[in-house]
Coordinates of C-alpha atoms in Angstrom, one line a residue:
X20 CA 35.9 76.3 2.9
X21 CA 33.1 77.2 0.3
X22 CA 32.4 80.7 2.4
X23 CA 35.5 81.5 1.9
X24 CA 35.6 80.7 -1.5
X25 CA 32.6 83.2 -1.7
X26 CA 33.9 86.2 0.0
X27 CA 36.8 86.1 -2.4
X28 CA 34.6 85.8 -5.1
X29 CA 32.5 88.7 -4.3
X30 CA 36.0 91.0 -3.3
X31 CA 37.1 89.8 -7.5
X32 CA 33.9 91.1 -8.5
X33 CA 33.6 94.6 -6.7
X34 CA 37.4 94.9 -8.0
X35 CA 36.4 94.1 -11.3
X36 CA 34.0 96.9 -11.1
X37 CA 35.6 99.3 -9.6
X38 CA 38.2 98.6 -12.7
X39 CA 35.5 98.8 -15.1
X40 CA 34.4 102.2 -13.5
X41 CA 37.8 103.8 -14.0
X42 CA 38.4 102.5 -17.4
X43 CA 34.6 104.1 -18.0
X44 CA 36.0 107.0 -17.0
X45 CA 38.6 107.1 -19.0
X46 CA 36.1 106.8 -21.7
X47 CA 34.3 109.4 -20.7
X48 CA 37.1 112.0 -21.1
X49 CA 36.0 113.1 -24.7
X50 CA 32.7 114.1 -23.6
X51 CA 34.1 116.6 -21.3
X52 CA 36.0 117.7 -24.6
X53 CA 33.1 117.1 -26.5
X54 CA 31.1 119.8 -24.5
X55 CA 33.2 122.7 -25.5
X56 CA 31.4 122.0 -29.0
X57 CA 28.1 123.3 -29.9
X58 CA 25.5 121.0 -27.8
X59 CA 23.4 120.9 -31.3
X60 CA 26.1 119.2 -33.0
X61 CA 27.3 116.8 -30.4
X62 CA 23.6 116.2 -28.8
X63 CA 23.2 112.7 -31.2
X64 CA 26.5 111.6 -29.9
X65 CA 25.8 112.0 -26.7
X66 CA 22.7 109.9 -26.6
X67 CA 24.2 107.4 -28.5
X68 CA 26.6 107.3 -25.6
X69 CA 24.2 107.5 -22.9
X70 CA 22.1 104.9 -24.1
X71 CA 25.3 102.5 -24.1
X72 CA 26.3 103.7 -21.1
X73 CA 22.6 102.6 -19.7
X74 CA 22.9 99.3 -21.6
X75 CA 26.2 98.2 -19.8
X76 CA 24.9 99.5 -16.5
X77 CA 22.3 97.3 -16.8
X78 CA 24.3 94.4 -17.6
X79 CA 26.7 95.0 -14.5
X80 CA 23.5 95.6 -12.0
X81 CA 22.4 91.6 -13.7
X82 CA 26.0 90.5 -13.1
X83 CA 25.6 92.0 -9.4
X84 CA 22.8 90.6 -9.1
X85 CA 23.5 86.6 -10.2
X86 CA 26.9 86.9 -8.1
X87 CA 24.6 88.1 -5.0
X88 CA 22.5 84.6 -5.6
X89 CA 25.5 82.1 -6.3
X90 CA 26.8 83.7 -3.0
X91 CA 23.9 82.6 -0.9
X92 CA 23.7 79.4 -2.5
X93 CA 27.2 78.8 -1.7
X94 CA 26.9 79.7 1.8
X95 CA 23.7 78.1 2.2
X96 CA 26.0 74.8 1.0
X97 CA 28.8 75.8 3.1
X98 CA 26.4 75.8 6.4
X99 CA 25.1 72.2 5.2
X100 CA 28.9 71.0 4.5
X101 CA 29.6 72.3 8.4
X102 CA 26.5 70.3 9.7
X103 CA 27.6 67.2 7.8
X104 CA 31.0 67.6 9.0
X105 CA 29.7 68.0 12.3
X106 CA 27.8 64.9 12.4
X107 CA 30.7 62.7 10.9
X108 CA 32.7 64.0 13.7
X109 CA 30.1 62.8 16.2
X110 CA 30.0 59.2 14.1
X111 CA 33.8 58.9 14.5
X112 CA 34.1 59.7 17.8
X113 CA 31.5 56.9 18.6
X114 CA 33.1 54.9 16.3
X115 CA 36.9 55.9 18.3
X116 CA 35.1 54.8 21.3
X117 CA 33.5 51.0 19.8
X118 CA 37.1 50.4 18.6
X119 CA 38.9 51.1 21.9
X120 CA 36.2 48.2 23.6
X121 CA 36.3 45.8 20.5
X122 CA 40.9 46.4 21.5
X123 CA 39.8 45.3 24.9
X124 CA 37.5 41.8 24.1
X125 CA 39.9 41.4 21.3
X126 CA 43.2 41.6 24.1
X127 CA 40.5 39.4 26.5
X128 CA 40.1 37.0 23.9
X129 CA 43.8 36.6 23.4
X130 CA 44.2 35.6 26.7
X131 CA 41.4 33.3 27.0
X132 CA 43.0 31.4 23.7
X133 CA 46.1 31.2 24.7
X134 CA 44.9 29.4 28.0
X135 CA 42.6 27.2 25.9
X136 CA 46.0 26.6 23.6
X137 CA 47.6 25.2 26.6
X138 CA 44.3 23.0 27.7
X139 CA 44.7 21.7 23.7
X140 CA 48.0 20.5 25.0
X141 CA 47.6 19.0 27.6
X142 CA 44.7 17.0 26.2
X143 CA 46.5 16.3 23.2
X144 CA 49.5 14.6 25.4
X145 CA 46.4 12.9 27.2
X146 CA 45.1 11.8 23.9
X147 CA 48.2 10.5 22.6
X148 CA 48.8 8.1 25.9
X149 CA 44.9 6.9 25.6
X150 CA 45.3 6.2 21.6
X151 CA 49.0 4.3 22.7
X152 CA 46.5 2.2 25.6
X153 CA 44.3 1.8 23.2
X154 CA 46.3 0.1 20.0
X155 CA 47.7 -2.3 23.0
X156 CA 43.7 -3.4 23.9
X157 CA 43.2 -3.7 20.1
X158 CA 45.7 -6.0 19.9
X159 CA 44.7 -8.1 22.8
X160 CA 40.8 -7.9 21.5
X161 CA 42.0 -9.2 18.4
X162 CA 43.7 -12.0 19.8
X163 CA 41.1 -12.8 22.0
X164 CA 38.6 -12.6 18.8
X165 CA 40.9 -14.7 17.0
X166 CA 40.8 -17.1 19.9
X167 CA 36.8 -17.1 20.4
X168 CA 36.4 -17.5 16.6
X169 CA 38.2 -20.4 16.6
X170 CA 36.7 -21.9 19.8
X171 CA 33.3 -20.9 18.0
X172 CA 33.8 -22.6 15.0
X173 CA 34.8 -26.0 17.0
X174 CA 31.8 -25.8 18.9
X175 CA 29.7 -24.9 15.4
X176 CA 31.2 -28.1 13.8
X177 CA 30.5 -30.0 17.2
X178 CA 27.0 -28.7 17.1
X179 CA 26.1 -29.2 13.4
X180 CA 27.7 -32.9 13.6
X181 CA 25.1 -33.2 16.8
X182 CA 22.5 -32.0 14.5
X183 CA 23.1 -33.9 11.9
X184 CA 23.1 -36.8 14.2
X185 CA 19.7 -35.8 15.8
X186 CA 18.1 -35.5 12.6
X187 CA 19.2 -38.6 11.3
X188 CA 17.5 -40.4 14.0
X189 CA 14.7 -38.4 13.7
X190 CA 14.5 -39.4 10.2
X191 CA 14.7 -42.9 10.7
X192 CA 12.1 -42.4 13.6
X193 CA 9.6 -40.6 11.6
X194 CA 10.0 -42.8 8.8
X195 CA 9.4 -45.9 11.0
X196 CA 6.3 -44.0 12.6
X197 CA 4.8 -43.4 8.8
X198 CA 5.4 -46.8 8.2
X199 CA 3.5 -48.2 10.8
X200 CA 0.5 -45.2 10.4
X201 CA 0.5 -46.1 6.6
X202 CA -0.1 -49.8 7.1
X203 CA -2.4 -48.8 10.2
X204 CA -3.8 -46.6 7.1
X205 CA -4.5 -50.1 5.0
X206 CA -5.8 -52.2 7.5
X207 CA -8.2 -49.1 8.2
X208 CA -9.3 -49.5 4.7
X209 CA -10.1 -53.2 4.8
X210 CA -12.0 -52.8 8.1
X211 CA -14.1 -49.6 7.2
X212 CA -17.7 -50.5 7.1
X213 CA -20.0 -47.5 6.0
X214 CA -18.0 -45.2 8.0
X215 CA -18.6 -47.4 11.4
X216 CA -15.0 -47.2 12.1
X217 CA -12.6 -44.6 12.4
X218 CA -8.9 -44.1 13.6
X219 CA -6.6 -41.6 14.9
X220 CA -3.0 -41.6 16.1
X221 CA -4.4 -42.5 19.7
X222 CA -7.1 -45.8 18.8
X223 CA -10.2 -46.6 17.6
X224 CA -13.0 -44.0 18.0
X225 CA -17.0 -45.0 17.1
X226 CA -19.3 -42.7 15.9
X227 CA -22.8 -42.7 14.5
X228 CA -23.4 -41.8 10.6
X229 CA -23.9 -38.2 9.5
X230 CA -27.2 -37.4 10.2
X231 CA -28.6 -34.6 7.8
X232 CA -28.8 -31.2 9.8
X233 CA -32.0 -28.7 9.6
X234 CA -31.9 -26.6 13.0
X235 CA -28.9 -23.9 13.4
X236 CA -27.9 -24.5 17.0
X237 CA -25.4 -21.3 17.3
X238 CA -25.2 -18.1 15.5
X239 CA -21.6 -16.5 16.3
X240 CA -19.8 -13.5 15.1
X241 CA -17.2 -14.9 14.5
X242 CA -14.9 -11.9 13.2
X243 CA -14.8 -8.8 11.4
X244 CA -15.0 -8.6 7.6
X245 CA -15.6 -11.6 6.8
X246 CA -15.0 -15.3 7.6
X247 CA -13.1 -18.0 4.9
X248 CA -12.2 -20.5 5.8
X249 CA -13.2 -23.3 9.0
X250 CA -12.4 -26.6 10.1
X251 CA -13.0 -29.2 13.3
X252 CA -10.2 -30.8 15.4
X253 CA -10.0 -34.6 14.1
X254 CA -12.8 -36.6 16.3
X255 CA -13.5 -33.4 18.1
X256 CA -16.6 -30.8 18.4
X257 CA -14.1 -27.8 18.6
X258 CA -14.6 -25.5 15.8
X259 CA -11.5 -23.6 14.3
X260 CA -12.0 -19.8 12.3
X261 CA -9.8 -17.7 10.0
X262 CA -11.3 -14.3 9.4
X263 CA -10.3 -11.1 7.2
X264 CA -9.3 -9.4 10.7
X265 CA -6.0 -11.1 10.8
X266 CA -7.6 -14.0 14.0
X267 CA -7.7 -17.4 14.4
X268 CA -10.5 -18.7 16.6
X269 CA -11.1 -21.6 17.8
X270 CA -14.8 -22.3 19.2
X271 CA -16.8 -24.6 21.4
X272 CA -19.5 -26.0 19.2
X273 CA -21.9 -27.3 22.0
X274 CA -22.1 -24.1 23.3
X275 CA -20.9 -21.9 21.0
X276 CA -18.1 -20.2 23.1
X277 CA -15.0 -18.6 22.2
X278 CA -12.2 -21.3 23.8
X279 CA -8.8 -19.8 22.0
X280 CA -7.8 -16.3 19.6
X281 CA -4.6 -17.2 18.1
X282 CA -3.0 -13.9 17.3
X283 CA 0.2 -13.1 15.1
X284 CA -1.2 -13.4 11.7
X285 CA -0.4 -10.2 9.5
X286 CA -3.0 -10.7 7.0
X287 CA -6.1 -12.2 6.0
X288 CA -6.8 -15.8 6.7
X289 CA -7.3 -17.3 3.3
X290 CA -7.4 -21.2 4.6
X291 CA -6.7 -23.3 7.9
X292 CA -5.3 -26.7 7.7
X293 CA -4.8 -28.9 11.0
X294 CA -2.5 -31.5 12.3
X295 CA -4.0 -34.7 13.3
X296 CA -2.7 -35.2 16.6
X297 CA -4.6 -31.6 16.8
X298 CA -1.1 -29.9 18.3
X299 CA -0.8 -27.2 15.7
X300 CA -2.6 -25.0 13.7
X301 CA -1.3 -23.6 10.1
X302 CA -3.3 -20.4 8.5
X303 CA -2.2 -19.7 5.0
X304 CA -2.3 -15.7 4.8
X305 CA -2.7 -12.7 2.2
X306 CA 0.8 -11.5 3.7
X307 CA 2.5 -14.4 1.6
X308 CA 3.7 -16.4 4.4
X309 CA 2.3 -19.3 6.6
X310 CA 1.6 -19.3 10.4
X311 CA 2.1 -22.2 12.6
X312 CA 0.5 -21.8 16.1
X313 CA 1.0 -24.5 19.1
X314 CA -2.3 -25.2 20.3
X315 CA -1.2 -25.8 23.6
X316 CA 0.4 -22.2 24.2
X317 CA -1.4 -20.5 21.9
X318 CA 1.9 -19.2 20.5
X319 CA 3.5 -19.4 16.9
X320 CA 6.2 -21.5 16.2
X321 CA 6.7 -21.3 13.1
X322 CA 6.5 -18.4 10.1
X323 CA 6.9 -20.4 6.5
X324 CA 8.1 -17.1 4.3
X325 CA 8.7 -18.3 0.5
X326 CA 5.7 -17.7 -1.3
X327 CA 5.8 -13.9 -3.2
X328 CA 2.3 -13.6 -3.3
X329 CA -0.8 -14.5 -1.2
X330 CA -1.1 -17.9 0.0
X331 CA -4.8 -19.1 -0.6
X332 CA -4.3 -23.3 0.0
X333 CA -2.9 -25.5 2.8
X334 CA -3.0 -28.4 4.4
X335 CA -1.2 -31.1 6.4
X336 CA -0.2 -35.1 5.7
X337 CA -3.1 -37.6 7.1
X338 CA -0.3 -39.9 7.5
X339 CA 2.6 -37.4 9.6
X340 CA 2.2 -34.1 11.2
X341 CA 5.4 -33.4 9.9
X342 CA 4.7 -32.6 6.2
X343 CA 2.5 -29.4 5.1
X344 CA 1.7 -28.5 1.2
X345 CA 0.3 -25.1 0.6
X346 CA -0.3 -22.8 -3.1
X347 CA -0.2 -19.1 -3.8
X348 CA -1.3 -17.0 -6.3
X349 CA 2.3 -16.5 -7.2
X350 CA 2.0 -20.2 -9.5
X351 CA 3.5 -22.2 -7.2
X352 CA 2.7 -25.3 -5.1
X353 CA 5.1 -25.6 -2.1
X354 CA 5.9 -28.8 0.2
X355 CA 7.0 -28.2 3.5
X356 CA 8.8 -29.6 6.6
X357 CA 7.3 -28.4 10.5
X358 CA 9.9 -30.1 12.0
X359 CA 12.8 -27.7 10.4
X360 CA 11.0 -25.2 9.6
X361 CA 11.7 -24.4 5.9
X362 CA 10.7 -25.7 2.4
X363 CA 11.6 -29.2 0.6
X364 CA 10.3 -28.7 -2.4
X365 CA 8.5 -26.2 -4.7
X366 CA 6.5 -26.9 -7.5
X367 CA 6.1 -24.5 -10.4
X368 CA 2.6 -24.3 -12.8
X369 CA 1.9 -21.9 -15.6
X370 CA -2.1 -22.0 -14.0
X371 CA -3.0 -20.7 -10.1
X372 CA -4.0 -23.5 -7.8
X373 CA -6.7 -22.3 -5.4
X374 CA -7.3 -25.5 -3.3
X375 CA -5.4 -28.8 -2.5
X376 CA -5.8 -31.8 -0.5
X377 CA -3.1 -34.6 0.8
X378 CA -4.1 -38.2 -0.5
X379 CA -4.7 -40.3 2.6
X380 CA -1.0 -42.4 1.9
X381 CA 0.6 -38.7 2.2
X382 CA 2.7 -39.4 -1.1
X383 CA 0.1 -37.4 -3.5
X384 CA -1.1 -33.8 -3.5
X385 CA -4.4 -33.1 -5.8
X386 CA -4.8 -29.6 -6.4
X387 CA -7.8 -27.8 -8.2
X388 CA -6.7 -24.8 -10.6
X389 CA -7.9 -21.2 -11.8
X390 CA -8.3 -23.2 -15.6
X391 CA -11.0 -25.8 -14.0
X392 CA -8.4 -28.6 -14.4
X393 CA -7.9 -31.3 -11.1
X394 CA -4.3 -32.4 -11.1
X395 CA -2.5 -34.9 -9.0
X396 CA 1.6 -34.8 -8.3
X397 CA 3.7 -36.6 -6.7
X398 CA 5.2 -34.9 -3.1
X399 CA 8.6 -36.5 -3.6
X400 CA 9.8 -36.1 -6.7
X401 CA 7.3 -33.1 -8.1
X402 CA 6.3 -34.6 -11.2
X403 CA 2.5 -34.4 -12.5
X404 CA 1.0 -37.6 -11.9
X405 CA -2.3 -36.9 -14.1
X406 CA -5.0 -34.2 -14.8
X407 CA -8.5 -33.8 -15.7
X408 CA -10.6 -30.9 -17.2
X409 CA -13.1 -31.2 -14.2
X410 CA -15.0 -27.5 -14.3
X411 CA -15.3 -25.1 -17.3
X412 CA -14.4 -22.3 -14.6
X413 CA -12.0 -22.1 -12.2
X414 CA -12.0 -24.6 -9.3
X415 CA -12.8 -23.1 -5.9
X416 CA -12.6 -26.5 -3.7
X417 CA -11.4 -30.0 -3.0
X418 CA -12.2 -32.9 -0.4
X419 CA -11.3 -36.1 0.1
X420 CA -13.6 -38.8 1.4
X421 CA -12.6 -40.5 4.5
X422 CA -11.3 -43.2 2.8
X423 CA -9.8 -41.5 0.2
X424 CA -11.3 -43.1 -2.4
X425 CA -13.4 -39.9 -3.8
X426 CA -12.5 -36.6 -4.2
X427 CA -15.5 -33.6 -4.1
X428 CA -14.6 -30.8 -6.6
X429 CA -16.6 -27.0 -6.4
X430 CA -16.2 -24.5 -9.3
X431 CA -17.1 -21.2 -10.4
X432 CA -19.7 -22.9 -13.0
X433 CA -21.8 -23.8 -10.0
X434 CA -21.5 -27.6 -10.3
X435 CA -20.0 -30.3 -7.7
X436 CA -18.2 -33.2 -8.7
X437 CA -17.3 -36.8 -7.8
X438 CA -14.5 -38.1 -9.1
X439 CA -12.5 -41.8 -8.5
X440 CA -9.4 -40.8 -6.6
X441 CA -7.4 -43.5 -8.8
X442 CA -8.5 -42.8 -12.3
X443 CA -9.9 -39.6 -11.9
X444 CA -13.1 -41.1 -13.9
X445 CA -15.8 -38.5 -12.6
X446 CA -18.7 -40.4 -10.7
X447 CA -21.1 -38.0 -9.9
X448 CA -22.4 -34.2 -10.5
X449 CA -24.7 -32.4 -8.4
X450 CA -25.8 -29.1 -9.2
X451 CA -29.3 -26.6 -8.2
X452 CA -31.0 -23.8 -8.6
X453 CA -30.0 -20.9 -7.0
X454 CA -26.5 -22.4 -5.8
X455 CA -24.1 -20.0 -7.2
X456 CA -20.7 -20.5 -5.8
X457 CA -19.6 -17.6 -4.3
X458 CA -15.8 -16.8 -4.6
X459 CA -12.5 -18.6 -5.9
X460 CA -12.1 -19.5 -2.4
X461 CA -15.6 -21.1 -1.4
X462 CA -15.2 -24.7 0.2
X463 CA -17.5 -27.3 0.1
X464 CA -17.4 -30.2 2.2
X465 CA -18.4 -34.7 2.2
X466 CA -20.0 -35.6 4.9
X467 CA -17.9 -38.1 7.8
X468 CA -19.6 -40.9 6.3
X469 CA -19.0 -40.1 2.6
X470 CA -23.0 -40.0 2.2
X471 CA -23.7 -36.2 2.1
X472 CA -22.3 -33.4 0.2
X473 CA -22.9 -29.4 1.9
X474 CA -22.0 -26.3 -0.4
X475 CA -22.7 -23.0 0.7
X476 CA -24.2 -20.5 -1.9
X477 CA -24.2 -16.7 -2.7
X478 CA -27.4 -16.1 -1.8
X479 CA -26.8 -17.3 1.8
X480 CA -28.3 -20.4 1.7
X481 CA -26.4 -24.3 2.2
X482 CA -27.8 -26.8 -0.1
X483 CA -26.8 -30.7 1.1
X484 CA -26.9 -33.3 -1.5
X485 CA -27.7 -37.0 -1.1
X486 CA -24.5 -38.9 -3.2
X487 CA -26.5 -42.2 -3.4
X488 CA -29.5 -40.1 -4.6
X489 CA -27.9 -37.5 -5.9
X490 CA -30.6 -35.0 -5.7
X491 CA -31.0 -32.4 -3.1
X492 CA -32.2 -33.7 0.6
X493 CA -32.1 -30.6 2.6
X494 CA -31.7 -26.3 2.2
X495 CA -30.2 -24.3 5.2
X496 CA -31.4 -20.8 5.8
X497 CA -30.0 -18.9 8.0
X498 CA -27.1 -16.6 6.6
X499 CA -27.8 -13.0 5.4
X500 CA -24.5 -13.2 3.0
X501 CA -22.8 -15.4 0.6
X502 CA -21.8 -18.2 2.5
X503 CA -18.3 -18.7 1.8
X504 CA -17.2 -22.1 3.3
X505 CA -19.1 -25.2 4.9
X506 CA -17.3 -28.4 7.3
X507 CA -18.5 -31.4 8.9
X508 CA -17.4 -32.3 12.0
X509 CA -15.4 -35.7 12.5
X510 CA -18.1 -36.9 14.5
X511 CA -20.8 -37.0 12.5
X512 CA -22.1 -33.5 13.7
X513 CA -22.8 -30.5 13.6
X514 CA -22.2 -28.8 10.6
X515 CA -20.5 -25.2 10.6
X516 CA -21.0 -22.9 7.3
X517 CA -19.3 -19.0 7.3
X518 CA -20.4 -16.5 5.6
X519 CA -19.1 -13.0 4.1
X520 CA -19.9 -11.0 6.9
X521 CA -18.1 -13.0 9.6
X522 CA -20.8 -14.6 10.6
X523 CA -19.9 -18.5 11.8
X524 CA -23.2 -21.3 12.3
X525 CA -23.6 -24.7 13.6
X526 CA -26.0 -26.6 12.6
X527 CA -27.6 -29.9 14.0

């Protein structure tokens, strides 16, 4: 150890020293010899001597004296080095003892994997008999699969031959039916008087002429954000509502009552068309697609995805409930059938349409467009019949007269126009003060017996136009916002207008 080290340190140096002494001595021998001489002579010698003498004894006392402090450094390390070892002594014994019980969980460990080893087994011979069982049952599933897919496909085949059947007798049936309703359609024609007459899939219904309204009989808020698009029920006083909430009402005119909320739509209601045995209701949505509700159950039958943009025009065949044509923003004009469902023909255009109407023969679509042109095509084959540059703006509406004869067009120039369903010569252009037209999407209306004309305006008022006059006859106030869309009722009355802020009015 480093104290022992030190002691024999210390016993080298008093050795050394004692050596040195003797070997001083030694040198001091010829001063004894010296003092038999005269003292005067030898007296300079003798300090020289002394002095060096003094000098080395100096130098051993600061030898003594450095070897007395490395000696208690070294012991003051060696007691350090004895604590340290004491304490790593302590460490290991604890560490001895953490060993010993980490030998005893290891040896417990052992055990318990050498049991679980043997479970392993066991479950692996398990395993092996329940993968054998189970290649057998694969085999037998797939037989059986084999076997159902086959008895599937027979019945598939069977079922579409069925279909095929079905809807070849449907075909001829419906075809038969618009037939009969197409020369029921003609002898309508000859027979109409001034609107004195007027048909439906069930008879002959009367009703008096148009009468020009001036008192709002209801006030209803109808729905949230906005209301745009409404129509009647053919030869009925029930009042139908699209809104920017998503709803479909329909309403009770002579009391103003909510009757029906057809629910399901998942955007906002852009335009309503109507069937005219009054069974189903389409709503042509923001959400690209069309909804088709069943009156009756209030439920939807159909959904007509296609379009890839929003869906701003429908409406439905005068001659067949069957056939429904509708336009989106996505420059497309799509024909489709209720009865299956799905589309039958799409028709492409470099210019948005944002109305169209059905020609009373259900063979011709006329459609008014964001360049102000009115254009008429043919349902079957597609093809563009003819076109006229009837606004300077784009088109925001278009009605047909009852006989089909006339059709009413609205644009964003403000101005309302006549024109000959045939040669699309126009025949008449109404216009005022004040009537601004308030969106791409504001419908104006022709009264039942083609003698009145109501367009709604952005400053909330309704202006109604005499045709055979043409000049103004009568100016509805009662909306507080730009009245977006105006109908007549089948029956000569009331008149509904909607407005911007939801709000819904009948007028009488």
């Amino acid at each position: 150890s480093r104290e022992v080290l030190a002691r024999e340190a210390i016993n080298h140096a008093l050795k050394a020293l004692k050596k040195r002494h003797l070997i001083e001595e030694g040198a001091h021998a010829p001063a004894y010899i010296a003092l038999s001489r005269p003292i005067i002579s030898q007296g300079s010698e003798w300090k020289e001597k002394a002095e060096n003498l003094e000098m080395e004894l100096q130098q051993c006392y600061k030898a003594q004296s450095r070897l007395s402090e490395q000696l208690v450094v070294e012991v003051a390390e060696s007691r350090a080095l004895k604590a340290s070892l004491q304490e790593k002594e302590t460490a290991s014994a604890e560490l001895e003892k953490e060993l010993n019980q980490t030998r005893d969980e290891c040896s417990q460990l052992k055990t318990d994997l050498e049991e679980k080893i043997r479970a392993l087994e066991l479950l692996m011979i398990e395993h092996r008999e329940l993968k054998a069982q189970l290649e057998q049952m694969a085999i037998k599933a797939k037989n059986a699969e084999a076997e159902n897919k086959m008895l599937v496909d027979r019945w598939m085949l069977q079922k579409m031959q069925d279909a095929e059947r079905l809807n070849e007798a449907n075909a001829l049936y419906e075809d038969m039916i618009e037939r009969l309703k197409a020369s029921g359609l003609e002898k309508l024609a000859r027979e109409q008087v001034d609107g004195i007459v007027r048909r439906s899939e069930e008879g002959a219904e009367f009703f008096a002429e148009s009468t020009v309204p001036s008192v709002c009989s209801h006030r209803i808020n109808a729905h949230e954000g906005g209301c745009a698009s409404i129509l009647f029920e053919y030869n009925s006083g029930k009042l139908i509502s699209g809104g920017q909430d998503r709803s479909v009402k329909m309403w009770d005119t002579s009391t103003g009552s909510l009757t029906h909320n057809l629910s399901g739509c998942l955007g906002s209601v852009l335009d309503l068309a109507i069937t005219h045995d009054n069974r189903f209701v389409i709503a042509a949505s923001s959400s690209n697609n069309l909804f088709v509700w069943d009156v009756s159950s209030g439920r939807i039958r159909h959904t007509l995805t296609g379009h890839t943009d929003k869906v701003c025009a429908v409406d439905v065949s005068k001659v067949s409930s069957r056939h429904v044509v509708s336009a989106a923003y996505d420059r497309t004009i799509k024909v489709w059938d209720l009865q299956k469902g799905y589309c039958t023909n799409t028709i492409i255009f470099h210019s948005n349409c944002n109305a169209l109407c059905f020609s009373t023969d259900g063979l011709t679509i006329c459609s008014g467009h964001v360049d102000g042109n009115l254009r008429l095509w043919d349902i079957r084959t597609g093809k563009l019949l003819s076109e006229v540059a009837a606004h300077s703006l784009p088109i925001t509406s278009i009605s047909l007269s009852r006989n089909g004869n006339v059709i009413l067009t609205s644009g964003r120039d403000n101005v309302h126009n006549l024109f000959d369903g045939r040669s699309l010569e126009a025949c008449g252009t109404f216009r005022a003060t004040g009537n601004r037209v308030a969106s791409n999407w504001s419908r104006s209306c022709i009264s039942p017996d083609d003698n009145y004309i109501a367009a709604g305006s952005a400053d909330g008022s309704i202006c109604i136009w005499s045709i055979s006059k043409a000049d103004i006859v009568s100016t509805l106030k009662e909306h507080t916002a730009p009245v977006l869309s105006c109908t007549w009722s089948g029956l000569g009355k009331p008149l509904a207008s909607a407005d911007k802020n939801g709000i819904v009015c009948t007028w009488t």
